[in-house]
Amino acid sequence: MQDTFHRQINYLRIAITDRCNLRCRYCMPATGVPLKGHQDILRLEEIVTLARVAAGLGITRIRLTGGEPLVRKNVVTLVRELAAIPGLEEISLTTNGIFLGTMAFSLKEAGLKRVNISLDTLKKDRYRYITRCGNITSVWQGILAALAAGLTPVKLNVVITRGFNDDEILDFARLAREEPLHIRFIELMPIGTAAASGAGYVPAEEIMGRISRIYPLEPLPDLATSGPAVNFRLDGGRGSVGFITAMSNHFCSRCNRLRLTADGKLRPCLYWDGEIDIKGPLRAGAPEAELAAIFTRAVSLKPAEHCMKNGWRQSRAMSQIGG
Ligand code: SAM
Ligand code: SF4
């Protein structure tokens, strides 16, 4: 599919749940967000149908996200069914990693290619603070299991917040040098609770500067799996560091993605409230050609670029859109 700005759209991010076992401070309020009823959330077979339609339109890669995708019942079966769809070359997943220790091998066996694991600190107490309830030991078990299962390259998503974890930038860089882990520093976006709290965003250029003063950064080629990150190897190290500059230098001109929310809305842009309902027509028995037309319409509505710097004026949290 091509949008009105001549971008090829071949990547679909699917939020398979709006529920989460953590309450990260920049993502959700302590009490969580109002959850949709089970009947409002896409059933697994509905997700598979929509993925098949999307694959018929040229979507080749799907990422499962949420909420926390691993709290969704039968997620392994979902991965198996998605992996069997002709034309889908890669199924990946973004997770907080808490349940990955016990699930990594079955996910790999079902056809999952790789995982991104969110980990904003290497310190046990800080991890509990930022997630409000998480145990970092479980995340490490998840990371080790992902490596052992071959869900590679294993990427760690690290959101840097000034005054919270910006003193750990070099610790993460060292980790990427010593282990086969790919650290992706993500600029904090003013979305949901992060918008309300005004928590401090740190520009990627500053993070990169701090790392390059200690470790020479060797640019890595742009791979299909790099997404919006610009990646570097550190001084011949085993892993890499990447920077996602959603705020300081947006990558909208290279955007190749569409989002499907847990309650069945196609969302042309993370930071734009326009959504198109596809669950209603699906449940009303629309034929696949009609569903395909809804996908095409969503793609045609993609804006040229996001307007994050104008502030967040929307009703949804990141966990409801699928970060
Ligand atoms: N629960 C899963 C997890 O945490 O990996 C998947 C969903 S979560 C919404 C996806 C990613 O969005 C995580 O890496 C998280 O750190 C990131 N995220 C959430 N709120 C954010 C914000 N305001 N700015 C930047 N990244 C954010
Ligand atoms: Fe849950 Fe992920 Fe949001 Fe943290 S970032 S609260 S793990 S959805």
Short mmCIF file of C-alpha atoms and ligand atoms in Angstrom, two decimals:
data_model
loop_
_atom_site.label_atom_id
_atom_site.label_comp_id
_atom_site.label_asym_id
_atom_site.label_seq_id
_atom_site.Cartn_x
_atom_site.Cartn_y
_atom_site.Cartn_z
CA MET A 1 0.00 0.00 0.00
CA GLN A 2 1.21 3.48 -0.77
CA ASP A 3 -0.01 6.60 1.05
CA THR A 4 -0.59 10.05 -0.38
CA PHE A 5 3.02 11.03 0.40
CA HIS A 6 4.42 8.07 -1.62
CA ARG A 7 5.43 6.09 1.47
CA GLN A 8 5.20 2.30 1.23
CA ILE A 9 3.19 0.91 4.16
CA ASN A 10 4.28 -2.64 4.92
CA TYR A 11 4.36 -2.79 8.74
CA LEU A 12 1.38 -3.27 11.06
CA ARG A 13 1.57 -2.89 14.84
CA ILE A 14 -1.26 -4.69 16.60
CA ALA A 15 -2.16 -3.96 20.23
CA ILE A 16 -3.60 -7.31 21.26
CA THR A 17 -4.71 -6.10 24.70
CA ASP A 18 -5.14 -2.86 26.64
CA ARG A 19 -4.29 -4.67 29.90
CA CYS A 20 -0.92 -4.63 31.62
CA ASN A 21 0.70 -6.22 34.65
CA LEU A 22 2.84 -3.09 35.27
CA ARG A 23 2.05 0.60 35.73
CA CYS A 24 5.05 2.45 34.27
CA ARG A 25 4.85 6.03 35.46
CA TYR A 26 5.21 7.66 32.03
CA CYS A 27 2.67 5.32 30.46
CA MET A 28 -0.20 4.78 32.92
CA PRO A 29 -1.65 6.28 36.06
CA ALA A 30 -1.23 4.21 39.26
CA THR A 31 -4.84 3.10 39.05
CA GLY A 32 -4.46 2.00 35.42
CA VAL A 33 -6.64 3.26 32.57
CA PRO A 34 -10.32 2.40 32.14
CA LEU A 35 -10.30 -0.98 30.42
CA LYS A 36 -12.52 -2.05 27.58
CA GLY A 37 -14.91 -4.94 28.18
CA HIS A 38 -13.92 -8.32 26.70
CA GLN A 39 -16.62 -7.97 24.03
CA ASP A 40 -15.03 -4.70 22.86
CA ILE A 41 -11.61 -6.24 22.33
CA LEU A 42 -10.78 -8.02 19.08
CA ARG A 43 -10.99 -11.79 19.44
CA LEU A 44 -7.93 -13.76 18.38
CA GLU A 45 -9.63 -15.13 15.26
CA GLU A 46 -10.62 -11.57 14.32
CA ILE A 47 -7.00 -10.44 14.63
CA VAL A 48 -5.96 -13.32 12.35
CA THR A 49 -8.59 -12.39 9.76
CA LEU A 50 -7.46 -8.75 9.72
CA ALA A 51 -3.81 -9.79 9.51
CA ARG A 52 -4.64 -11.99 6.50
CA VAL A 53 -6.37 -9.08 4.79
CA ALA A 54 -3.41 -6.81 5.59
CA ALA A 55 -0.95 -9.36 4.20
CA GLY A 56 -2.98 -9.44 0.99
CA LEU A 57 -2.38 -5.68 0.72
CA GLY A 58 1.38 -5.89 1.11
CA ILE A 59 1.90 -5.87 4.89
CA THR A 60 4.95 -8.10 5.40
CA ARG A 61 5.79 -7.47 9.06
CA ILE A 62 3.59 -7.51 12.14
CA ARG A 63 4.52 -6.51 15.69
CA LEU A 64 2.34 -7.52 18.62
CA THR A 65 2.18 -4.98 21.40
CA GLY A 66 -0.27 -3.54 23.91
CA GLY A 67 -0.76 -3.12 26.90
CA GLU A 68 1.33 -6.13 27.70
CA PRO A 69 0.90 -8.70 24.92
CA LEU A 70 2.05 -11.63 27.08
CA VAL A 71 -0.91 -11.21 29.46
CA ARG A 72 -3.29 -12.04 26.60
CA LYS A 73 -4.53 -15.62 26.84
CA ASN A 74 -3.50 -17.90 23.97
CA VAL A 75 -0.92 -15.48 22.59
CA VAL A 76 1.25 -18.45 21.51
CA THR A 77 -1.62 -19.81 19.40
CA LEU A 78 -2.09 -16.34 17.91
CA VAL A 79 1.59 -16.18 16.94
CA ARG A 80 1.36 -19.64 15.35
CA GLU A 81 -1.64 -18.64 13.25
CA LEU A 82 -0.12 -15.32 12.19
CA ALA A 83 3.17 -16.98 11.27
CA ALA A 84 1.28 -19.32 8.90
CA ILE A 85 -0.24 -16.45 6.86
CA PRO A 86 1.32 -16.33 3.39
CA GLY A 87 3.17 -13.08 2.75
CA LEU A 88 3.91 -12.30 6.40
CA GLU A 89 7.69 -12.48 6.64
CA GLU A 90 8.13 -11.52 10.27
CA ILE A 91 6.13 -11.58 13.49
CA SER A 92 7.79 -9.75 16.38
CA LEU A 93 6.68 -8.60 19.81
CA THR A 94 7.29 -5.75 22.25
CA THR A 95 7.02 -6.81 25.88
CA ASN A 96 7.98 -5.76 29.37
CA GLY A 97 9.62 -9.19 29.60
CA ILE A 98 8.12 -10.23 32.94
CA PHE A 99 6.57 -13.42 31.51
CA LEU A 100 9.14 -14.06 28.81
CA GLY A 101 11.25 -16.39 30.96
CA THR A 102 8.58 -19.07 30.76
CA MET A 103 7.23 -18.23 27.30
CA ALA A 104 10.25 -17.50 25.09
CA PHE A 105 10.77 -21.05 23.79
CA SER A 106 7.11 -21.71 22.99
CA LEU A 107 6.82 -18.32 21.25
CA LYS A 108 9.89 -19.11 19.15
CA GLU A 109 8.58 -22.56 18.31
CA ALA A 110 5.25 -20.98 17.26
CA GLY A 111 7.05 -18.76 14.75
CA LEU A 112 7.91 -15.54 16.60
CA LYS A 113 11.10 -14.08 15.07
CA ARG A 114 12.31 -11.59 17.66
CA VAL A 115 11.44 -9.46 20.69
CA ASN A 116 11.94 -5.94 22.00
CA ILE A 117 12.04 -5.87 25.79
CA SER A 118 11.40 -2.64 27.68
CA LEU A 119 13.87 -1.98 30.47
CA ASP A 120 14.55 1.59 31.58
CA THR A 121 17.00 0.92 34.39
CA LEU A 122 19.50 -1.71 35.49
CA LYS A 123 18.81 -1.05 39.16
CA LYS A 124 16.35 -3.21 41.09
CA ASP A 125 14.85 -0.42 43.25
CA ARG A 126 14.53 2.00 40.37
CA TYR A 127 12.83 -0.64 38.29
CA ARG A 128 10.25 -1.18 40.99
CA TYR A 129 9.79 2.59 41.27
CA ILE A 130 9.30 3.31 37.57
CA THR A 131 7.01 0.31 36.97
CA ARG A 132 5.37 0.75 40.40
CA CYS A 133 5.36 -3.03 40.97
CA GLY A 134 7.80 -4.88 38.67
CA ASN A 135 10.61 -7.24 39.63
CA ILE A 136 13.71 -6.74 37.50
CA THR A 137 14.90 -10.30 38.14
CA SER A 138 11.96 -11.60 36.08
CA VAL A 139 12.93 -9.28 33.21
CA TRP A 140 16.50 -10.58 33.25
CA GLN A 141 15.19 -14.14 33.17
CA GLY A 142 13.12 -13.06 30.16
CA ILE A 143 16.12 -11.52 28.40
CA LEU A 144 18.25 -14.62 28.95
CA ALA A 145 15.43 -16.89 27.77
CA ALA A 146 14.93 -14.76 24.64
CA LEU A 147 18.65 -15.06 23.81
CA ALA A 148 18.67 -18.80 24.51
CA ALA A 149 15.54 -19.35 22.40
CA GLY A 150 17.02 -17.41 19.47
CA LEU A 151 14.47 -14.58 19.49
CA THR A 152 17.23 -12.45 18.05
CA PRO A 153 18.35 -9.76 17.66
CA VAL A 154 17.11 -9.04 21.21
CA LYS A 155 16.53 -5.31 21.53
CA LEU A 156 16.09 -3.45 24.81
CA ASN A 157 13.84 -0.37 24.68
CA VAL A 158 15.16 2.25 27.10
CA VAL A 159 13.21 5.47 27.63
CA ILE A 160 15.56 8.04 29.13
CA THR A 161 14.04 10.54 31.57
CA ARG A 162 16.13 13.38 32.96
CA GLY A 163 16.78 13.04 36.67
CA PHE A 164 15.56 9.44 36.73
CA ASN A 165 17.87 7.26 34.63
CA ASP A 166 20.09 9.61 32.59
CA ASP A 167 22.95 8.61 34.90
CA GLU A 168 22.70 5.05 33.51
CA ILE A 169 23.32 5.89 29.85
CA LEU A 170 26.91 4.63 29.99
CA ASP A 171 25.90 1.51 31.93
CA PHE A 172 23.52 0.60 29.09
CA ALA A 173 26.20 1.39 26.52
CA ARG A 174 28.61 -0.91 28.34
CA LEU A 175 25.97 -3.65 28.35
CA ALA A 176 25.64 -3.30 24.56
CA ARG A 177 29.38 -3.59 24.19
CA GLU A 178 29.76 -6.66 26.34
CA GLU A 179 26.61 -8.64 25.50
CA PRO A 180 24.76 -9.40 22.24
CA LEU A 181 22.04 -6.91 23.20
CA HIS A 182 20.80 -4.01 21.11
CA ILE A 183 19.92 -1.00 23.23
CA ARG A 184 17.46 1.42 21.70
CA PHE A 185 17.35 4.74 23.48
CA ILE A 186 13.88 6.21 23.01
CA GLU A 187 13.09 9.88 23.51
CA LEU A 188 10.29 10.32 26.04
CA MET A 189 7.18 11.43 24.18
CA PRO A 190 4.54 13.75 25.71
CA ILE A 191 1.83 11.09 25.56
CA GLY A 192 -0.61 10.03 28.26
CA THR A 193 0.80 10.37 31.77
CA ALA A 194 4.16 11.59 30.43
CA ALA A 195 2.33 14.56 28.90
CA ALA A 196 0.53 15.32 32.14
CA SER A 197 3.60 15.03 34.38
CA GLY A 198 5.89 17.09 32.13
CA ALA A 199 8.66 14.54 32.89
CA GLY A 200 12.00 15.51 31.39
CA TYR A 201 12.81 14.42 27.90
CA VAL A 202 16.48 14.04 26.98
CA PRO A 203 17.39 14.61 23.30
CA ALA A 204 19.04 11.64 21.59
CA GLU A 205 21.90 13.88 20.48
CA GLU A 206 22.84 14.43 24.14
CA ILE A 207 22.71 10.68 24.86
CA MET A 208 24.81 9.95 21.79
CA GLY A 209 27.31 12.64 22.79
CA ARG A 210 27.75 11.18 26.26
CA ILE A 211 28.37 7.70 24.84
CA SER A 212 30.69 8.74 22.03
CA ARG A 213 33.00 10.56 24.45
CA ILE A 214 33.81 7.15 25.96
CA TYR A 215 33.19 4.63 23.16
CA PRO A 216 33.80 5.26 19.45
CA LEU A 217 30.49 4.75 17.64
CA GLU A 218 30.64 2.89 14.30
CA PRO A 219 27.50 3.53 12.17
CA LEU A 220 25.64 0.36 11.17
CA PRO A 221 23.79 -0.03 7.87
CA ASP A 222 20.05 0.66 7.82
CA LEU A 223 18.39 -2.78 7.85
CA ALA A 224 14.71 -3.54 7.20
CA THR A 225 14.45 -4.49 10.88
CA SER A 226 16.05 -1.24 12.15
CA GLY A 227 12.72 0.60 12.19
CA PRO A 228 13.11 4.30 12.90
CA ALA A 229 16.36 3.80 14.88
CA VAL A 230 19.79 4.99 13.77
CA ASN A 231 22.21 2.29 14.97
CA PHE A 232 25.86 2.06 15.96
CA ARG A 233 28.28 -0.61 17.12
CA LEU A 234 30.46 0.38 20.05
CA ASP A 235 34.13 -0.05 19.60
CA GLY A 236 33.85 -3.58 18.13
CA GLY A 237 31.38 -4.68 20.81
CA ARG A 238 28.89 -7.58 20.65
CA GLY A 239 25.65 -5.57 20.58
CA SER A 240 24.72 -2.09 19.40
CA VAL A 241 23.07 1.14 20.45
CA GLY A 242 20.30 2.85 18.50
CA PHE A 243 18.48 6.14 18.89
CA ILE A 244 14.80 6.77 18.26
CA THR A 245 14.45 10.50 17.83
CA ALA A 246 10.67 10.83 17.76
CA MET A 247 10.88 14.31 19.26
CA SER A 248 14.16 15.92 18.19
CA ASN A 249 14.28 14.73 14.59
CA HIS A 250 11.13 12.94 13.59
CA PHE A 251 11.32 10.20 10.98
CA CYS A 252 7.84 10.71 9.53
CA SER A 253 9.09 10.89 5.94
CA ARG A 254 10.22 7.26 6.32
CA CYS A 255 7.11 6.07 8.16
CA ASN A 256 5.98 2.65 6.91
CA ARG A 257 3.45 1.73 9.60
CA LEU A 258 -0.17 1.44 10.49
CA ARG A 259 -1.60 0.59 13.92
CA LEU A 260 -4.51 -1.59 14.95
CA THR A 261 -5.79 -0.88 18.46
CA ALA A 262 -7.00 -3.60 20.83
CA ASP A 263 -10.59 -2.45 20.32
CA GLY A 264 -10.37 -2.74 16.58
CA LYS A 265 -9.57 0.73 15.26
CA LEU A 266 -7.04 1.39 12.53
CA ARG A 267 -4.85 4.29 13.50
CA PRO A 268 -2.89 5.96 10.71
CA CYS A 269 -0.45 7.76 13.08
CA LEU A 270 0.56 7.25 16.72
CA TYR A 271 0.19 10.95 17.39
CA TRP A 272 -3.02 11.77 15.58
CA ASP A 273 -6.45 11.00 16.92
CA GLY A 274 -8.01 10.02 13.60
CA GLU A 275 -9.04 6.36 13.78
CA ILE A 276 -11.18 4.16 11.57
CA ASP A 277 -13.31 1.43 13.03
CA ILE A 278 -12.75 -1.96 11.40
CA LYS A 279 -14.19 -4.17 14.15
CA GLY A 280 -17.78 -3.03 13.47
CA PRO A 281 -17.71 -3.94 9.77
CA LEU A 282 -15.85 -7.19 10.55
CA ARG A 283 -18.50 -8.25 13.08
CA ALA A 284 -21.26 -7.20 10.71
CA GLY A 285 -19.91 -9.78 8.25
CA ALA A 286 -18.15 -7.48 5.77
CA PRO A 287 -16.40 -9.49 3.05
CA GLU A 288 -12.60 -9.35 2.93
CA ALA A 289 -12.67 -6.94 -0.04
CA GLU A 290 -14.58 -4.44 2.07
CA LEU A 291 -12.14 -4.86 4.97
CA ALA A 292 -9.28 -4.35 2.52
CA ALA A 293 -10.88 -1.06 1.41
CA ILE A 294 -10.94 0.09 5.06
CA PHE A 295 -7.21 -0.61 5.35
CA THR A 296 -6.56 1.33 2.16
CA ARG A 297 -8.63 4.26 3.44
CA ALA A 298 -6.69 4.31 6.73
CA VAL A 299 -3.43 4.41 4.78
CA SER A 300 -4.73 7.26 2.63
CA LEU A 301 -5.39 9.25 5.82
CA LYS A 302 -1.83 9.08 7.11
CA PRO A 303 -0.72 12.65 7.85
CA ALA A 304 2.58 13.92 6.41
CA GLU A 305 4.01 14.14 9.91
CA HIS A 306 3.06 14.03 13.59
CA CYS A 307 2.50 17.17 15.61
CA MET A 308 3.96 16.07 18.95
CA LYS A 309 5.50 19.41 19.75
CA ASN A 310 2.00 20.95 19.86
CA GLY A 311 1.15 18.83 22.91
CA TRP A 312 -1.07 15.84 23.60
CA ARG A 313 -4.75 16.57 23.31
CA GLN A 314 -6.07 13.06 23.05
CA SER A 315 -8.11 10.70 25.09
CA ARG A 316 -6.02 7.55 24.76
CA ALA A 317 -3.01 6.34 26.76
CA MET A 318 0.02 4.78 25.07
CA SER A 319 -1.01 1.36 26.41
CA GLN A 320 -4.36 1.69 24.62
CA ILE A 321 -2.86 2.66 21.27
CA GLY A 322 -0.01 0.16 21.32
CA GLY A 323 3.29 1.96 21.79
N1 SAM B 1 3.96 -3.43 27.57
C1 SAM B 1 4.90 -3.55 26.50
C2 SAM B 1 6.21 -2.91 26.87
O1 SAM B 1 6.27 -2.13 27.83
O2 SAM B 1 7.18 -3.16 26.16
C3 SAM B 1 4.40 -3.05 25.18
C4 SAM B 1 3.61 -1.77 25.17
S1 SAM B 1 4.51 -0.29 25.66
C5 SAM B 1 3.28 0.94 25.49
C6 SAM B 1 5.59 -0.10 24.25
C7 SAM B 1 6.76 0.84 24.43
O3 SAM B 1 6.27 2.17 24.57
C8 SAM B 1 7.62 0.57 25.67
O4 SAM B 1 8.95 0.39 25.27
C9 SAM B 1 7.47 1.82 26.48
O5 SAM B 1 8.65 2.13 27.20
C10 SAM B 1 7.15 2.85 25.42
N2 SAM B 1 6.48 4.04 25.94
C11 SAM B 1 5.36 4.13 26.68
N3 SAM B 1 5.05 5.43 26.94
C12 SAM B 1 6.01 6.19 26.34
C13 SAM B 1 6.28 7.60 26.23
N4 SAM B 1 5.48 8.50 26.79
N5 SAM B 1 7.36 7.99 25.51
C14 SAM B 1 8.18 7.08 24.92
N6 SAM B 1 7.99 5.75 24.97
C15 SAM B 1 6.93 5.31 25.68
FE1 SF4 B 2 2.60 -1.63 30.70
FE2 SF4 B 2 4.32 -1.35 28.71
FE3 SF4 B 2 2.90 0.77 29.59
FE4 SF4 B 2 4.81 -0.23 31.14
S1 SF4 B 2 5.10 0.71 29.10
S2 SF4 B 2 2.70 0.29 31.78
S3 SF4 B 2 4.73 -2.37 30.68
S4 SF4 B 2 2.09 -1.04 28.59
#
